[in-house]
């Protein structure tokens, strides 16, 4: 979704803003813009471009980009088509107030009508222009009103979600920021001489570790040489919590890989070790899981009558695996809900229920709303989140970070395997606490879990083979992915990966369901990917394959090492090492990630920033 960067200090703002926008490109956007306030005459120089940040840079060539304060934005269109006019920053009628905004002002139509009646005219189709005009109107009508007060009073009239940074060109010594349901981080430079503002910590981490994450309903004034002033919509002062945020900067670069997605696929062996580090513990001959979140909330978790997992997209697929893990190891019934449906459902939920929210970004609007609903009904919220300090991490009663490092590629890869790894640890730790898992079983699973990174390395050695195979699939307009049991969610995830980045239509199905409809689609043009590892229902999936072969379908199968049976049926096979059933998804998904990556590259597509997609979906 949209990205915000702001700077005020003693350095030239422009390079910081542009570098920051590049670091936020992964979020997905369709236009970009920036405003620089000149230190000489207080004039605001505003530049906008449709397309990429590089287009914006080109636009600024030979133009005045000087100034030690400025704001910048990447826009993902909601209200109004992607063009220069609708791109941020937006200005008020006097041109004095300049604003960048993430989120949606839901009551913008009525506010716009009211402002129009008072003589304010509008140049864009955006909801953001309404907000900047409302701030201007407040300054015009409330005697002596400065920007910070005007922002507060204006936001009290707004319904919706926002992260904003505003500047008054007449008083360029301060930037005013605010947040509701859309993230905003403020980095504080030494002695408060400079402030860095961004939608997440990635553009800030190279300058300072001291970070404040605004909470909903908070407004902050960043003024050179003064302490950060935070207050709320009711004008009560807030003592900001300054966090020390350590981000591994290598995670923010491609490190020689052509795309973040490929790098992140190859990151998996190492980051899964990080994910397990200090959590999978060997005491003598026995293994155990140490998750402080579980230890601190044993009663709520162990006594759960029922668990509901809420999430979206890839995180929802991880949730389907989580259901199997928790039901298998803990014998607690688990439901998995799309957060977007759950949030509006008439959910029968209450005290004694545990809701597990899974999210890479920790900022997904639907998942946040689902958590709110569950909280209001008295459920206990356990977050499984990657982005440290994110909204979902903060709104959960307890939880566990995935610790796989920032994920930049829009198509989620290492977060998925990280989520499964956490779910395995969670299920075992709860199962041991409940007495539904024997020590011998815990030993077997955890010992094998520690072998998984090495086995993923083995799968990754087949990258070249998958690359060649991918070239033969670029013709396809449709794909079917089939799996059963533990591999059914992997089939869904493989299909999602392919459609996200290659724009090939793909469906994931439980293999046996094929007969109930999708089989009608099978012909020689339709590639069918089977995840057919040696595990539960293996023989049955072989029968499903035969049904495809007899209809001239083309099969690519993911099989266990030394499989002979499938080789005789499928046109192409990719082998993965043997492992125990519940850990199979951690290996079987890797070739599917690589396949989608190579198909998309072969089609010449923008793998890291696929069209129309955003990395974190912070609006409904
Ligand atoms: C994954 O490849 C997708 N980009 C998308 O489905 C994603 O998983 C979904 O939007 C949920 O995001 P979250 O994990 O950050 O909540």
mmCIF file of N, CA, C and O in Angstrom, residues 6 39 65 74 125 133 215 267-268 293 329 360 476 522 570 581:
data_model
loop_
_atom_site.group_PDB
_atom_site.id
_atom_site.type_symbol
_atom_site.label_atom_id
_atom_site.label_comp_id
_atom_site.label_asym_id
_atom_site.label_seq_id
_atom_site.Cartn_x
_atom_site.Cartn_y
_atom_site.Cartn_z
ATOM 1 N N UNK A 6 9.227 11.099 5.640
ATOM 2 C CA UNK A 6 9.368 12.511 5.986
ATOM 3 C C UNK A 6 10.711 12.741 6.643
ATOM 4 O O UNK A 6 11.281 11.819 7.258
ATOM 5 N N UNK A 39 14.908 26.222 2.414
ATOM 6 C CA UNK A 39 15.374 26.910 3.622
ATOM 7 C C UNK A 39 15.540 28.411 3.370
ATOM 8 O O UNK A 39 15.638 29.200 4.300
ATOM 9 N N UNK A 65 15.626 21.086 -5.589
ATOM 10 C CA UNK A 65 15.222 20.074 -4.611
ATOM 11 C C UNK A 65 15.917 20.335 -3.274
ATOM 12 O O UNK A 65 16.142 19.414 -2.492
ATOM 13 N N UNK A 74 4.537 7.275 -1.795
ATOM 14 C CA UNK A 74 4.199 6.411 -2.927
ATOM 15 C C UNK A 74 2.718 6.083 -2.778
ATOM 16 O O UNK A 74 2.281 5.684 -1.695
ATOM 17 N N UNK A 125 -9.438 13.857 -7.318
ATOM 18 C CA UNK A 125 -10.553 12.956 -6.968
ATOM 19 C C UNK A 125 -10.296 12.283 -5.621
ATOM 20 O O UNK A 125 -11.017 11.371 -5.227
ATOM 21 N N UNK A 133 -7.701 20.119 3.033
ATOM 22 C CA UNK A 133 -8.555 21.319 3.000
ATOM 23 C C UNK A 133 -9.258 21.520 4.342
ATOM 24 O O UNK A 133 -9.465 22.646 4.783
ATOM 25 N N UNK A 215 0.694 5.264 18.265
ATOM 26 C CA UNK A 215 -0.501 4.436 18.482
ATOM 27 C C UNK A 215 -1.704 5.127 17.853
ATOM 28 O O UNK A 215 -1.651 6.322 17.526
ATOM 29 N N UNK A 267 17.034 -17.311 1.408
ATOM 30 C CA UNK A 267 17.255 -16.974 2.835
ATOM 31 C C UNK A 267 16.715 -18.056 3.765
ATOM 32 O O UNK A 267 17.073 -18.107 4.942
ATOM 33 N N UNK A 268 15.771 -18.881 3.260
ATOM 34 C CA UNK A 268 14.965 -19.692 4.177
ATOM 35 C C UNK A 268 15.756 -20.604 5.121
ATOM 36 O O UNK A 268 15.458 -20.640 6.309
ATOM 37 N N UNK A 293 5.943 -16.643 25.348
ATOM 38 C CA UNK A 293 4.538 -16.240 25.232
ATOM 39 C C UNK A 293 3.616 -17.358 25.722
ATOM 40 O O UNK A 293 2.567 -17.105 26.311
ATOM 41 N N UNK A 329 -1.658 -32.353 17.548
ATOM 42 C CA UNK A 329 -0.812 -32.432 18.753
ATOM 43 C C UNK A 329 -1.545 -32.034 20.037
ATOM 44 O O UNK A 329 -1.136 -32.453 21.110
ATOM 45 N N UNK A 360 2.317 -11.563 8.367
ATOM 46 C CA UNK A 360 3.705 -11.179 8.123
ATOM 47 C C UNK A 360 3.921 -9.730 8.504
ATOM 48 O O UNK A 360 4.785 -9.396 9.296
ATOM 49 N N UNK A 476 1.305 -21.321 -20.664
ATOM 50 C CA UNK A 476 0.052 -21.733 -20.003
ATOM 51 C C UNK A 476 -0.801 -20.536 -19.614
ATOM 52 O O UNK A 476 -0.293 -19.497 -19.222
ATOM 53 N N UNK A 522 -9.478 -30.250 -17.677
ATOM 54 C CA UNK A 522 -8.227 -30.915 -18.047
ATOM 55 C C UNK A 522 -8.150 -31.180 -19.549
ATOM 56 O O UNK A 522 -9.036 -31.768 -20.149
ATOM 57 N N UNK A 570 4.121 -39.112 -14.192
ATOM 58 C CA UNK A 570 4.210 -37.667 -14.448
ATOM 59 C C UNK A 570 5.235 -37.367 -15.541
ATOM 60 O O UNK A 570 6.230 -38.077 -15.675
ATOM 61 N N UNK A 581 5.596 -36.442 8.323
ATOM 62 C CA UNK A 581 4.404 -35.881 7.669
ATOM 63 C C UNK A 581 4.163 -34.410 7.962
ATOM 64 O O UNK A 581 3.970 -33.600 7.059
#
